[in-house]
JSON list of C-alpha atoms in Angstrom, two decimals:
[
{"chain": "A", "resi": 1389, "resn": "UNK", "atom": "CA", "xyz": [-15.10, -1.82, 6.24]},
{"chain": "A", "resi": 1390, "resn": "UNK", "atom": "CA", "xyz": [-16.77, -5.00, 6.00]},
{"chain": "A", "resi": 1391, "resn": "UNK", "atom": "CA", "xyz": [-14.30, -7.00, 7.69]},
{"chain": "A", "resi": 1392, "resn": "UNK", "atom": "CA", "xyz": [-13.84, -4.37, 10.63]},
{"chain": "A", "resi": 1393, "resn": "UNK", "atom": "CA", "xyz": [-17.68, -4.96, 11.22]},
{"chain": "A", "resi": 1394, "resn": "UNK", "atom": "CA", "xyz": [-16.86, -8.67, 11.77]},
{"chain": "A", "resi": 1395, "resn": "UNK", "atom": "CA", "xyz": [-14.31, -7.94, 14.34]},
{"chain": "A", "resi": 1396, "resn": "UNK", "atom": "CA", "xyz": [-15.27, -6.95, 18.12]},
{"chain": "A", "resi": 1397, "resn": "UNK", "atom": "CA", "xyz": [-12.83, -4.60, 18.24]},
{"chain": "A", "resi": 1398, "resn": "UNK", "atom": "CA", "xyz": [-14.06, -2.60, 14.95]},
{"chain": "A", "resi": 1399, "resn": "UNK", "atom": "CA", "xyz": [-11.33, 0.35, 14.17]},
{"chain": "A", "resi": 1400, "resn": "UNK", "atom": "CA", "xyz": [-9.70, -0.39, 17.40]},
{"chain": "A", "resi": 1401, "resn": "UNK", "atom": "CA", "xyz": [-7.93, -3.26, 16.18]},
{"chain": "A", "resi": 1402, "resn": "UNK", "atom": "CA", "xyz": [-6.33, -1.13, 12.87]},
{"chain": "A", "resi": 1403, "resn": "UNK", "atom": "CA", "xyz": [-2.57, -0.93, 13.79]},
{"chain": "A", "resi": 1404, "resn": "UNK", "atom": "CA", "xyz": [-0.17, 1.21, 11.82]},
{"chain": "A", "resi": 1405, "resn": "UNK", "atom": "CA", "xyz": [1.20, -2.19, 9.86]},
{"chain": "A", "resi": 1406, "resn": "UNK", "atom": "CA", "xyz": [-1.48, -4.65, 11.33]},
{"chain": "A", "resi": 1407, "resn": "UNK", "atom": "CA", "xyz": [-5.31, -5.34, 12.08]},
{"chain": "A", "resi": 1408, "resn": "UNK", "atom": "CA", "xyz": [-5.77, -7.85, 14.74]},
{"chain": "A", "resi": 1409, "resn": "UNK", "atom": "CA", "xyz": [-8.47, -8.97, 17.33]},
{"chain": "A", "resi": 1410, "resn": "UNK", "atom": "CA", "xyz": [-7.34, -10.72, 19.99]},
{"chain": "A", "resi": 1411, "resn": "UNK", "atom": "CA", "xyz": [-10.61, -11.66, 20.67]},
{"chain": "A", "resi": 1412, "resn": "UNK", "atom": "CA", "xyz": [-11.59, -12.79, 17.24]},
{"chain": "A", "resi": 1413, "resn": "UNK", "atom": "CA", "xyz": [-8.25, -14.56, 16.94]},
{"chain": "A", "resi": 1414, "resn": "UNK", "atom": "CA", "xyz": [-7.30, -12.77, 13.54]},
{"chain": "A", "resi": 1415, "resn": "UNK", "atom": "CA", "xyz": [-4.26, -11.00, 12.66]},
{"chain": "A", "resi": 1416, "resn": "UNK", "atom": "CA", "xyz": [-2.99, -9.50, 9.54]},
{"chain": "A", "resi": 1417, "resn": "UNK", "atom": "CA", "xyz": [0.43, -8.45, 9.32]},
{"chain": "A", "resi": 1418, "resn": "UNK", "atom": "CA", "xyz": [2.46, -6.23, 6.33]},
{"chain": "A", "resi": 1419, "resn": "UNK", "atom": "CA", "xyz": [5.92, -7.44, 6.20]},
{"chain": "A", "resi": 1420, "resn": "UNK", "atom": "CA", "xyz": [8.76, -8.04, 3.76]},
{"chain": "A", "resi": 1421, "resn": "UNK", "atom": "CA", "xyz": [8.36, -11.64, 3.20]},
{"chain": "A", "resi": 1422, "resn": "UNK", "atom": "CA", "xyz": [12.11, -11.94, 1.82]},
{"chain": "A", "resi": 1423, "resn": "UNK", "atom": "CA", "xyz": [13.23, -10.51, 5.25]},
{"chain": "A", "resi": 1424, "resn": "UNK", "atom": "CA", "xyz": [12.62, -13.76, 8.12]},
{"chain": "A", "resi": 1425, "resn": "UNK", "atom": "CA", "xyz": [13.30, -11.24, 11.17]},
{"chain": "A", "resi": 1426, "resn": "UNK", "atom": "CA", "xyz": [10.54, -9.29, 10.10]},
{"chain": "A", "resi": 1427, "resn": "UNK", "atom": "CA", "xyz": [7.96, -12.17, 9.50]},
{"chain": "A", "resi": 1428, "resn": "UNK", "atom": "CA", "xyz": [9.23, -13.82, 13.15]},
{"chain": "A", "resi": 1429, "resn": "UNK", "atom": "CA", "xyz": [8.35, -10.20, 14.62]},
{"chain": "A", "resi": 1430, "resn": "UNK", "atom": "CA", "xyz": [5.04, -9.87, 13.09]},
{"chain": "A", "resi": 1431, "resn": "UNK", "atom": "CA", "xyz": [3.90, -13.48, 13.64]},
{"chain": "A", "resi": 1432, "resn": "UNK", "atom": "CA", "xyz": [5.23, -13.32, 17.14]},
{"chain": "A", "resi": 1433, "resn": "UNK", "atom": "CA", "xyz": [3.17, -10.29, 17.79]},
{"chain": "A", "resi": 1434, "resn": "UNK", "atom": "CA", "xyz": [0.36, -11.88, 16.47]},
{"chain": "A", "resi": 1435, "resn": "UNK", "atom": "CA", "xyz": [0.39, -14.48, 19.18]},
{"chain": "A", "resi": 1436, "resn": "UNK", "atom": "CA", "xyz": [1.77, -17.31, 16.39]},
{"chain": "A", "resi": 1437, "resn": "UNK", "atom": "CA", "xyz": [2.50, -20.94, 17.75]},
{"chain": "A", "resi": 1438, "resn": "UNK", "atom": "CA", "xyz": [4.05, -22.82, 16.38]},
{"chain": "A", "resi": 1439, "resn": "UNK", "atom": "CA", "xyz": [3.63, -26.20, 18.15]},
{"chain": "A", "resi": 1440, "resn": "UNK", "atom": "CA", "xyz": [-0.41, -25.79, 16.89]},
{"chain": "A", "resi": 1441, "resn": "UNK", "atom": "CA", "xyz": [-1.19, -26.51, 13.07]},
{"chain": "A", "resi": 1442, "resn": "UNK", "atom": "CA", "xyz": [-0.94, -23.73, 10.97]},
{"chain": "A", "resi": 1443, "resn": "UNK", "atom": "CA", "xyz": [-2.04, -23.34, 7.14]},
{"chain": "A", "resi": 1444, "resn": "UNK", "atom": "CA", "xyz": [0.22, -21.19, 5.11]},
{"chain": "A", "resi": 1445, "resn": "UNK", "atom": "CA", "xyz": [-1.66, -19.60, 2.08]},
{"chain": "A", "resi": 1446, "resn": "UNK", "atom": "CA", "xyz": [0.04, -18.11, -0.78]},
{"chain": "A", "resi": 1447, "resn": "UNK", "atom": "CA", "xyz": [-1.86, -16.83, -3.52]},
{"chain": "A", "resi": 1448, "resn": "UNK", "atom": "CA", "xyz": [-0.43, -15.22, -6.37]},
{"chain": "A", "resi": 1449, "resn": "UNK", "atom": "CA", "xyz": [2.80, -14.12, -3.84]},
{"chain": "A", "resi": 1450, "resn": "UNK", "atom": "CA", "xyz": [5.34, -16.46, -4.93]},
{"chain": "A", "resi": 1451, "resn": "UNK", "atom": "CA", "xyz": [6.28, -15.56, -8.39]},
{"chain": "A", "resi": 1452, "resn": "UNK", "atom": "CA", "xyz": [6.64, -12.23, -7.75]},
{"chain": "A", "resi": 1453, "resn": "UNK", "atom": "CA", "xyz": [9.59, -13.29, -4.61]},
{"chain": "A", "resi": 1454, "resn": "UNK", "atom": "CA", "xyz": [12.99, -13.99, -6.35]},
{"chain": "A", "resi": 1455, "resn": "UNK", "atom": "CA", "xyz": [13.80, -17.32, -6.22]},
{"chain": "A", "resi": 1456, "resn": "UNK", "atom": "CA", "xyz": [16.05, -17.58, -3.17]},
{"chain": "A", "resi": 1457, "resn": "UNK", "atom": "CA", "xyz": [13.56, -15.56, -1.48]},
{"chain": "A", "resi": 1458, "resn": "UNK", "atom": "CA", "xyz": [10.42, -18.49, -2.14]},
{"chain": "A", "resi": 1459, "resn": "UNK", "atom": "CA", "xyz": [13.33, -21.22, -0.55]},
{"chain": "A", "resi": 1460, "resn": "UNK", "atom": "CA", "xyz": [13.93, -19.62, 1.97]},
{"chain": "A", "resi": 1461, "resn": "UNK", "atom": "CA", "xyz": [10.23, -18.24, 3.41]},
{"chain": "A", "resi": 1462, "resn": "UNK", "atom": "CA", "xyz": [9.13, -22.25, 2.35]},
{"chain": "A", "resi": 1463, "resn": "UNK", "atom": "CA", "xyz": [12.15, -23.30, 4.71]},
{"chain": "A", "resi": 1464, "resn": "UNK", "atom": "CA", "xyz": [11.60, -20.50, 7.49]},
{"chain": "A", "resi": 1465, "resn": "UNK", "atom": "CA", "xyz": [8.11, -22.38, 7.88]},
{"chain": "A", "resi": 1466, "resn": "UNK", "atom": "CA", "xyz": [9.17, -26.01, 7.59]},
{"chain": "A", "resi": 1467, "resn": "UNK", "atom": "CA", "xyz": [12.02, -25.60, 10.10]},
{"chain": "A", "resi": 1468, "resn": "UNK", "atom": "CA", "xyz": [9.77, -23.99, 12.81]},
{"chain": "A", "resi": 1469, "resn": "UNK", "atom": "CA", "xyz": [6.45, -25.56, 12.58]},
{"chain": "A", "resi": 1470, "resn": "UNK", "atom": "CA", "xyz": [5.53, -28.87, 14.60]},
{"chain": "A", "resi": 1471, "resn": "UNK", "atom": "CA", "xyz": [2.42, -29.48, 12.11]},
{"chain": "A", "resi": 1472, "resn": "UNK", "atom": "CA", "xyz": [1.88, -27.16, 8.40]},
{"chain": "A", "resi": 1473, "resn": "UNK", "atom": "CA", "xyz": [0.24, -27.47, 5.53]},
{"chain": "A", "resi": 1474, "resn": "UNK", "atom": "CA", "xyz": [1.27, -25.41, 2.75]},
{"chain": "A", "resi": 1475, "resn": "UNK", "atom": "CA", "xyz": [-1.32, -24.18, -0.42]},
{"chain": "A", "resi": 1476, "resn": "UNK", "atom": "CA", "xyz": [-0.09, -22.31, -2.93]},
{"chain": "A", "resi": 1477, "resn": "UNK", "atom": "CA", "xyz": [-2.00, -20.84, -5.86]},
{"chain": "A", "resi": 1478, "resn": "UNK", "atom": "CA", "xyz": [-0.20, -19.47, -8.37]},
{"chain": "A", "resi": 1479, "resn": "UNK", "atom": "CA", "xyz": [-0.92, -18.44, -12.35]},
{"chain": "A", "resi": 1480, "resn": "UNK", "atom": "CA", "xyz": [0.61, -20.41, -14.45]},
{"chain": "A", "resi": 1481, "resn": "UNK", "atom": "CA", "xyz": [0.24, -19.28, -17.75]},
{"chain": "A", "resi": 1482, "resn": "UNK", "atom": "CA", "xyz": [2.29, -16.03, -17.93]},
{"chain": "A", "resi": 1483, "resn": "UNK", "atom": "CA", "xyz": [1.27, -15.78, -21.67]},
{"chain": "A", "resi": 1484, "resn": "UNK", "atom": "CA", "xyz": [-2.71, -16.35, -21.26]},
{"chain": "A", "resi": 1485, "resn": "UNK", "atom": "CA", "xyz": [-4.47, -12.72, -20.58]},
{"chain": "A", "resi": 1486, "resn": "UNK", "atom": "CA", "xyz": [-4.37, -12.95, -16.97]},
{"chain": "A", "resi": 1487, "resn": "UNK", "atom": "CA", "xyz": [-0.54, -13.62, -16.91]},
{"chain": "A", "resi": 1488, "resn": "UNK", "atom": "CA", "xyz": [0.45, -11.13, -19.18]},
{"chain": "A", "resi": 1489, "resn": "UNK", "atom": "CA", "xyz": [-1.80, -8.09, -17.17]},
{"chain": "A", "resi": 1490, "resn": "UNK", "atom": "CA", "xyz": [0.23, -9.49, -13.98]},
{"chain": "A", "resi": 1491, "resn": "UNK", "atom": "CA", "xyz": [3.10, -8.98, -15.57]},
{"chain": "A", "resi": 1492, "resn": "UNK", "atom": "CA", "xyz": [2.74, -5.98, -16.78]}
]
């Protein structure tokens, strides 16, 4: 609610798989990051460039992707964008408390 207040659009811009505000310039997308044709439809829908910078945030999304599935999003990314900075947080102590209740 508190984010649709921000947006000029309010509930207007709540898609079935997406909230966006072209005037705002946001977009959120749902998609199956371990399938690329997906992503490139959502992003393209969006209105992604990407000849402008772009900052790709992961947080806590990586370690739940198999392997294969990390290389190849991390790839997607590098292949097609002129100028990206990647930041990942991730927890890395599977064994401390808040490792273990991800886990479980």
């Amino acid at each position: 609610p508190a984010l649709l207040g921000e947006l000029p659009e309010g509930r207007a811009c709540v898609h079935e798989s997406s909230i966006s505000s072209a005037q705002a310039g946001y977009s959120l997308c749902a998609v199956d990051l371990c399938h690329s044709s997906q992503m490139a439809e959502a992003l393209s829908a969006a209105g992604w460039d990407p000849a402008l910078p772009t900052l790709l945030l992961a947080e806590c999304v990586l370690v739940y992707l198999p392997s294969d599935c990390s290389n190849s999003l991390l790839r997607w990314f590098a292949e097609r964008s002129a100028h990206i900075v990647f930041a990942s947080y991730e927890q890395i102590g599977p064994h401390d408390a808040f490792g273990r209740m991800m886990l479980d």
